[in-house]
Amino acid sequence: MADPRFYSVGGPLTLRKLAEISGAEIGGPADLEKLFSDVAPLEVAGPDHVSFLDNIQYAERFARSKAGACLVRPEYSDRAPKDMVLLLSDEPYRGYALVARAFYPAPVPEAGVAASAVVHETARLGDGCRIEDGAVIGAGAELGDGCHVSANAVIGDGVSIGSGTIIGACASLAFCTVGARAIIHAGVRIGQDGFGFALGKEGHLKVPQLGRVVIGDDVEIGANTTIDRGAGPDTVIEDGTKIDNLVQIAHNVRLGRGSVIVSQAGVAGSTVVGEYTMIGGQAGLTGHLTIGAAAKIAGQSGVMRDVGPGESVGGSPAVPMRDWLRRGAVVDQLAKKKDK
Amino acid sequence: MADPRFYSVGGPLTLRKLAEISGAEIGGPADLEKLFSDVAPLEVAGPDHVSFLDNIQYAERFARSKAGACLVRPEYSDRAPKDMVLLLSDEPYRGYALVARAFYPAPVPEAGVAASAVVHETARLGDGCRIEDGAVIGAGAELGDGCHVSANAVIGDGVSIGSGTIIGACASLAFCTVGARAIIHAGVRIGQDGFGFALGKEGHLKVPQLGRVVIGDDVEIGANTTIDRGAGPDTVIEDGTKIDNLVQIAHNVRLGRGSVIVSQAGVAGSTVVGEYTMIGGQAGLTGHLTIGAAAKIAGQSGVMRDVGPGESVGGSPAVPMRDWLRRGAVVDQLAKKKDK
Amino acid sequence: MADPRFYSVGGPLTLRKLAEISGAEIGGPADLEKLFSDVAPLEVAGPDHVSFLDNIQYAERFARSKAGACLVRPEYSDRAPKDMVLLLSDEPYRGYALVARAFYPAPVPEAGVAASAVVHETARLGDGCRIEDGAVIGAGAELGDGCHVSANAVIGDGVSIGSGTIIGACASLAFCTVGARAIIHAGVRIGQDGFGFALGKEGHLKVPQLGRVVIGDDVEIGANTTIDRGAGPDTVIEDGTKIDNLVQIAHNVRLGRGSVIVSQAGVAGSTVVGEYTMIGGQAGLTGHLTIGAAAKIAGQSGVMRDVGPGESVGGSPAVPMRDWLRRGAVVDQLAKKKDK
């Protein structure tokens, strides 16, 4: 299914294996040895493909799909086409992810340093690293085993990177340490000095930024995202946090473990975000805030006050989600009344 | 007029030729063989320059301009200075574009592969391609005739690019096909894997992204914009669509033909945008929406529901433009009343 | 204190010297020859460190700090721990900046052109320039003395750059002139052609962009920010203006001297911004506006009308700050009443 110029599929896999990998239960009698060749979206899948239904908005596609097997929540099983084998799971998307990873295991990059890459003589590379053309690795930098530095990326002096981490094309890292198995996408900027000025009519005086960026294990950072280094304290991105494209993380920010920051959001200086927080797209958080664990910040909201653990907020300025919805309803009602 | 370090002007061109190129009608008697040497903005143009009035906000500059000729709508002709030759057109900006293109034809890049560029031995380049210093072109990539790959750009394995397409400095393309005559500006990121995770307390599980980015002919993509590849389906940008700087296009999005997306807007995953849609700056569209053809999304709006063909919406959350304006007016009125 | 992989501290400095550098007054009797070894944040500073209290939110940290000396406003001196030497100043952050710059003077880059850099034979470099690996400098480009071009940056044909200016990794500059002592961070895009199209059903016609970007002295431009060149007039960034990360500056914009533009803000085409204006994060200004000197644009606001000198505006669409706050209060009140 996937374009062979870009992907090569493994498999095939038996139904038995698919159930085992995904942790799903097979809905009804089925041939456990039946072979499946690939994953595919509902609308294009055929009899030897595995698909999934996660978003109920696509139930119609599910009902009409020709997929041979499908990961789906038990409650939707009655909408399935007659010949489809159901892989029942409360987390069909996670199940699909596991199956897709089995069909398409992450390719192991071919080790070696490209001829046009420049690795400083004092830099240390672990075993099996791949350094592509035009990449530049500075003095004293240290890379763990199996790192993959893509073409034209720049790793600054003294930067340390854990094992199995991938650095995208044209990304630049400086004044930072990165954990293991992180994915830093193309064009990411890490470690430039933050926006620190003592403002004044006689000229804005640049304040030396003396901290670092400290990035944990299993962090993912989206394309063209920018993360400034700390002013004195460090900027910290804890383990397992996932950041989307074009996000701005200012100096001294701390993002707790497992947080998710959607595209084009921005977090201003010194704000501390608790673990497993969700920040919607284009949301903005001002500086020096404390955001509690598992808080939810709606897209485009403008957070100007602390948010408690587990709280949901929306609007600009952001208020508790319930208040935001209520305000919208009140204004809507007034406008309609006016209109009569 | 234009800085000769950066531009070289062609011409001169006769008034007759200017009228022919722009499709404008000459307002009143004039010497058709009169020569014009250049285009220039109203406020600096001289007697042998051609200018234009498009935005009526600048009528005053028009009235005082020393431009020898000017593209202008017929209804403003009575505000013209006495000696100005008028080139009357209902589309003066389009007329100006055509004239400016005649004075400044797009330079044909000098063909050749720079010494420090790295082109994989299995990549295929069409005739007349220009590959600048530090560019890296991967295995199996295919470029049509007359492509221009700027310095330090990275074209990934298997990427295909149509004839006459320009790739800006430090851009990176992967898992994609690009049509003919496209312009991909500096720092653009195409084809990285989208923000796809099965979220969970035990860690967010990365979902393999198995699609591509498919970009049509005559598409323009602004600097540092990011376009993620599809998760299974492709991310598709249809012919003639123009995307500004710092825009985010998520996985599986489809942007219809001739759409215009202004700077810093974002479109979340799987949203389908109809042809000739206009999306204002900093607008955000959530995922899985359908936006009808020729819809207009105001700047900074937050679109959370489907938008019908030809509809205009504004606000966050976005509502029909008329409702948005009415709500604003009602709140304003209340605040003023309160104030008394 | 600062990680020695990235920073090397100068000093030590006497208390007398610290007072002199910062312009602060020593609060009470103290040993003027006492030596201090470093700066540090309040919560980690020890007896031979200098710290500062600027944001009163951190008064508690100040009261508990073990810093040997601290820059602080006179009015907070009574909250100081007993053994702390106070450096009293009305601008403690500026004082801190000066002290930190004394401990950590900006490193003088080692001059030289890296082996893998490509400098066109017609480009001219001033004395003491540092050109790092993979950097590409085009035909006719001119760099003043002591410029630092980081790895994989691209300086286009004809670009001129003043003395002591720093260009970050993977940045690209074209069709521009840059003043002295500017800092252009990693991934910045300067001089690509702006978003200029004569829109139409028969295809959007690209309008040649014939201007430049003209950047003054002491300007700082944040990572991955984009600045398009003028359409005919130039895009101008005046002396001393500071632009944060991921900002969009469209064609023909003029940013007055000493302005401050916070992350992810955007300024649309032909808008003129007066000197010492502050534009908050994620704010958007539409095109063809005039913003008066020392105006303040709140974060996330959407400015669609001219703003007078010294005015403060907020909201989307933006209104005077006082009105914006009043509207918020009115809606809040209504929603609460409704709720009862």
mmCIF file of C-alpha atoms in Angstrom, chain A residues 135-325:
data_model
loop_
_atom_site.group_PDB
_atom_site.id
_atom_site.type_symbol
_atom_site.label_atom_id
_atom_site.label_comp_id
_atom_site.label_asym_id
_atom_site.label_seq_id
_atom_site.Cartn_x
_atom_site.Cartn_y
_atom_site.Cartn_z
ATOM 1 C CA ALA A 135 26.274 17.434 8.952
ATOM 2 C CA VAL A 136 28.631 19.328 11.277
ATOM 3 C CA ILE A 137 29.500 18.029 14.735
ATOM 4 C CA GLY A 138 31.367 20.371 17.040
ATOM 5 C CA ALA A 139 34.242 20.093 19.484
ATOM 6 C CA GLY A 140 33.644 17.907 22.487
ATOM 7 C CA ALA A 141 30.212 16.765 21.346
ATOM 8 C CA GLU A 142 29.256 13.254 22.477
ATOM 9 C CA LEU A 143 26.794 10.974 20.715
ATOM 10 C CA GLY A 144 25.582 7.661 22.124
ATOM 11 C CA ASP A 145 25.298 4.458 20.128
ATOM 12 C CA GLY A 146 23.141 4.304 17.041
ATOM 13 C CA CYS A 147 22.443 7.997 16.686
ATOM 14 C CA HIS A 148 21.319 9.241 13.297
ATOM 15 C CA VAL A 149 22.308 12.786 12.346
ATOM 16 C CA SER A 150 20.610 13.797 9.090
ATOM 17 C CA ALA A 151 22.020 15.852 6.268
ATOM 18 C CA ASN A 152 23.143 19.417 6.981
ATOM 19 C CA ALA A 153 22.253 19.232 10.679
ATOM 20 C CA VAL A 154 24.552 21.075 13.094
ATOM 21 C CA ILE A 155 25.497 19.735 16.523
ATOM 22 C CA GLY A 156 27.254 22.450 18.519
ATOM 23 C CA ASP A 157 30.326 22.219 20.696
ATOM 24 C CA GLY A 158 29.877 20.230 23.870
ATOM 25 C CA VAL A 159 26.376 18.959 23.069
ATOM 26 C CA SER A 160 25.626 15.450 24.333
ATOM 27 C CA ILE A 161 23.065 13.137 22.754
ATOM 28 C CA GLY A 162 21.823 9.796 24.081
ATOM 29 C CA SER A 163 21.674 6.474 22.240
ATOM 30 C CA GLY A 164 19.309 5.927 19.372
ATOM 31 C CA THR A 165 18.376 9.568 19.004
ATOM 32 C CA ILE A 166 17.511 10.924 15.561
ATOM 33 C CA ILE A 167 18.359 14.480 14.490
ATOM 34 C CA GLY A 168 16.489 15.721 11.403
ATOM 35 C CA ALA A 169 17.863 17.498 8.371
ATOM 36 C CA CYS A 170 19.032 21.079 8.871
ATOM 37 C CA ALA A 171 18.297 21.032 12.610
ATOM 38 C CA SER A 172 20.704 22.840 14.916
ATOM 39 C CA LEU A 173 21.490 22.003 18.518
ATOM 40 C CA ALA A 174 23.655 24.001 20.908
ATOM 41 C CA PHE A 175 24.108 24.339 24.657
ATOM 42 C CA CYS A 176 22.027 21.247 25.307
ATOM 43 C CA THR A 177 21.907 17.659 26.375
ATOM 44 C CA VAL A 178 19.439 15.262 24.767
ATOM 45 C CA GLY A 179 18.366 11.890 26.138
ATOM 46 C CA ALA A 180 18.038 8.525 24.450
ATOM 47 C CA ARG A 181 15.588 7.584 21.690
ATOM 48 C CA ALA A 182 14.574 11.205 21.129
ATOM 49 C CA ILE A 183 13.408 12.402 17.728
ATOM 50 C CA ILE A 184 14.387 15.960 16.835
ATOM 51 C CA HIS A 185 12.752 16.792 13.529
ATOM 52 C CA ALA A 186 14.077 18.813 10.618
ATOM 53 C CA GLY A 187 14.763 22.482 11.204
ATOM 54 C CA VAL A 188 14.411 22.378 14.981
ATOM 55 C CA ARG A 189 16.404 25.066 16.821
ATOM 56 C CA ILE A 190 17.601 24.131 20.272
ATOM 57 C CA GLY A 191 19.763 26.159 22.606
ATOM 58 C CA GLN A 192 20.006 29.623 21.039
ATOM 59 C CA ASP A 193 19.968 32.297 23.674
ATOM 60 C CA GLY A 194 16.556 33.311 24.863
ATOM 61 C CA PHE A 195 14.848 36.646 24.441
ATOM 62 C CA GLY A 196 16.415 38.293 27.463
ATOM 63 C CA PHE A 197 16.840 42.041 27.471
ATOM 64 C CA ALA A 198 16.887 44.734 30.095
ATOM 65 C CA LEU A 199 14.667 47.090 28.150
ATOM 66 C CA GLY A 200 15.405 50.784 28.079
ATOM 67 C CA LYS A 201 15.223 53.878 25.948
ATOM 68 C CA GLU A 202 19.003 53.999 25.790
ATOM 69 C CA GLY A 203 18.926 50.597 24.055
ATOM 70 C CA HIS A 204 17.785 47.143 25.071
ATOM 71 C CA LEU A 205 20.663 45.502 26.917
ATOM 72 C CA LYS A 206 21.217 41.846 26.157
ATOM 73 C CA VAL A 207 21.303 39.689 29.275
ATOM 74 C CA PRO A 208 23.770 36.781 29.030
ATOM 75 C CA GLN A 209 21.923 33.467 28.882
ATOM 76 C CA LEU A 210 24.009 31.019 30.895
ATOM 77 C CA GLY A 211 21.820 27.936 31.113
ATOM 78 C CA ARG A 212 21.236 24.950 28.859
ATOM 79 C CA VAL A 213 18.404 22.978 27.340
ATOM 80 C CA VAL A 214 18.037 19.592 29.023
ATOM 81 C CA ILE A 215 15.917 17.134 27.058
ATOM 82 C CA GLY A 216 14.888 13.758 28.438
ATOM 83 C CA ASP A 217 14.486 10.319 26.901
ATOM 84 C CA ASP A 218 11.806 9.501 24.320
ATOM 85 C CA VAL A 219 11.061 13.147 23.646
ATOM 86 C CA GLU A 220 9.854 14.147 20.180
ATOM 87 C CA ILE A 221 10.234 17.695 18.886
ATOM 88 C CA GLY A 222 8.420 18.795 15.730
ATOM 89 C CA ALA A 223 9.814 20.463 12.646
ATOM 90 C CA ASN A 224 10.983 24.077 12.933
ATOM 91 C CA THR A 225 10.148 24.227 16.639
ATOM 92 C CA THR A 226 12.380 26.513 18.713
ATOM 93 C CA ILE A 227 13.595 25.911 22.247
ATOM 94 C CA ASP A 228 15.706 28.608 23.868
ATOM 95 C CA ARG A 229 18.300 27.794 26.461
ATOM 96 C CA GLY A 230 17.894 28.853 30.061
ATOM 97 C CA ALA A 231 18.965 32.232 31.352
ATOM 98 C CA GLY A 232 20.642 30.791 34.410
ATOM 99 C CA PRO A 233 18.472 27.836 35.294
ATOM 100 C CA ASP A 234 18.019 25.355 32.434
ATOM 101 C CA THR A 235 15.129 24.935 30.035
ATOM 102 C CA VAL A 236 13.923 21.382 30.694
ATOM 103 C CA ILE A 237 11.838 18.990 28.604
ATOM 104 C CA GLU A 238 11.156 15.886 30.636
ATOM 105 C CA ASP A 239 10.958 12.276 29.443
ATOM 106 C CA GLY A 240 8.331 11.259 26.948
ATOM 107 C CA THR A 241 7.047 14.739 26.143
ATOM 108 C CA LYS A 242 5.878 15.213 22.562
ATOM 109 C CA ILE A 243 6.084 18.631 20.919
ATOM 110 C CA ASP A 244 4.562 19.338 17.518
ATOM 111 C CA ASN A 245 5.805 21.630 14.718
ATOM 112 C CA LEU A 246 6.490 25.375 15.000
ATOM 113 C CA VAL A 247 6.146 25.485 18.777
ATOM 114 C CA GLN A 248 8.030 28.086 20.813
ATOM 115 C CA ILE A 249 9.514 27.145 24.180
ATOM 116 C CA ALA A 250 11.178 30.084 25.903
ATOM 117 C CA HIS A 251 14.036 30.191 28.374
ATOM 118 C CA ASN A 252 13.708 28.503 31.767
ATOM 119 C CA VAL A 253 10.495 26.706 30.840
ATOM 120 C CA ARG A 254 10.029 23.252 32.320
ATOM 121 C CA LEU A 255 7.705 20.822 30.543
ATOM 122 C CA GLY A 256 6.716 17.901 32.721
ATOM 123 C CA ARG A 257 6.955 14.262 31.728
ATOM 124 C CA GLY A 258 4.612 12.983 29.046
ATOM 125 C CA SER A 259 3.166 16.347 28.104
ATOM 126 C CA VAL A 260 1.774 16.971 24.629
ATOM 127 C CA ILE A 261 2.141 20.386 22.984
ATOM 128 C CA VAL A 262 0.299 20.847 19.712
ATOM 129 C CA SER A 263 1.523 22.859 16.750
ATOM 130 C CA GLN A 264 2.193 26.602 16.944
ATOM 131 C CA ALA A 265 1.634 26.811 20.690
ATOM 132 C CA GLY A 266 4.022 28.967 22.688
ATOM 133 C CA VAL A 267 5.198 28.860 26.282
ATOM 134 C CA ALA A 268 6.819 32.028 27.627
ATOM 135 C CA GLY A 269 9.769 32.239 29.957
ATOM 136 C CA SER A 270 10.014 30.452 33.305
ATOM 137 C CA THR A 271 6.596 28.808 33.102
ATOM 138 C CA VAL A 272 6.467 25.362 34.690
ATOM 139 C CA VAL A 273 4.135 22.809 33.115
ATOM 140 C CA GLY A 274 3.165 19.691 35.069
ATOM 141 C CA GLU A 275 3.363 16.156 33.745
ATOM 142 C CA TYR A 276 0.863 14.780 31.228
ATOM 143 C CA THR A 277 -0.450 18.236 30.423
ATOM 144 C CA MET A 278 -2.096 18.802 27.024
ATOM 145 C CA ILE A 279 -1.587 22.151 25.315
ATOM 146 C CA GLY A 280 -3.719 22.755 22.230
ATOM 147 C CA GLY A 281 -2.574 24.241 18.942
ATOM 148 C CA GLN A 282 -1.802 27.976 18.828
ATOM 149 C CA ALA A 283 -2.322 28.308 22.573
ATOM 150 C CA GLY A 284 -0.092 30.793 24.352
ATOM 151 C CA LEU A 285 1.082 30.677 27.952
ATOM 152 C CA THR A 286 2.611 33.806 29.443
ATOM 153 C CA GLY A 287 5.673 33.665 31.594
ATOM 154 C CA HIS A 288 6.229 32.680 35.217
ATOM 155 C CA LEU A 289 3.100 30.489 35.451
ATOM 156 C CA THR A 290 2.579 27.141 37.123
ATOM 157 C CA ILE A 291 0.410 24.681 35.220
ATOM 158 C CA GLY A 292 -0.710 21.645 37.234
ATOM 159 C CA ALA A 293 -0.294 18.053 36.144
ATOM 160 C CA ALA A 294 -2.769 16.725 33.578
ATOM 161 C CA ALA A 295 -4.166 20.181 32.898
ATOM 162 C CA LYS A 296 -5.817 20.710 29.528
ATOM 163 C CA ILE A 297 -5.263 23.987 27.668
ATOM 164 C CA ALA A 298 -7.626 24.449 24.715
ATOM 165 C CA GLY A 299 -6.319 25.460 21.308
ATOM 166 C CA GLN A 300 -5.809 29.216 20.797
ATOM 167 C CA SER A 301 -6.300 29.951 24.460
ATOM 168 C CA GLY A 302 -4.233 32.637 26.129
ATOM 169 C CA VAL A 303 -3.225 31.517 29.594
ATOM 170 C CA MET A 304 -2.325 34.370 31.900
ATOM 171 C CA ARG A 305 -2.839 32.738 35.300
ATOM 172 C CA ASP A 306 -1.815 29.534 36.988
ATOM 173 C CA VAL A 307 -3.864 26.462 36.107
ATOM 174 C CA GLY A 308 -4.562 23.794 38.723
ATOM 175 C CA PRO A 309 -3.878 20.078 38.310
ATOM 176 C CA GLY A 310 -6.424 18.430 36.051
ATOM 177 C CA GLU A 311 -8.109 21.747 35.214
ATOM 178 C CA SER A 312 -9.330 22.514 31.696
ATOM 179 C CA VAL A 313 -9.156 26.082 30.433
ATOM 180 C CA GLY A 314 -10.060 27.893 27.231
ATOM 181 C CA GLY A 315 -10.420 31.383 25.789
ATOM 182 C CA SER A 316 -8.133 34.374 25.660
ATOM 183 C CA PRO A 317 -7.641 35.317 28.421
ATOM 184 C CA ALA A 318 -8.185 31.712 29.446
ATOM 185 C CA VAL A 319 -10.778 30.787 32.067
ATOM 186 C CA PRO A 320 -12.077 27.408 33.248
ATOM 187 C CA MET A 321 -13.552 25.598 30.273
ATOM 188 C CA ARG A 322 -17.049 25.651 31.779
ATOM 189 C CA ASP A 323 -16.955 29.430 32.161
ATOM 190 C CA TRP A 324 -15.614 29.876 28.667
ATOM 191 C CA LEU A 325 -18.450 27.879 27.140
#
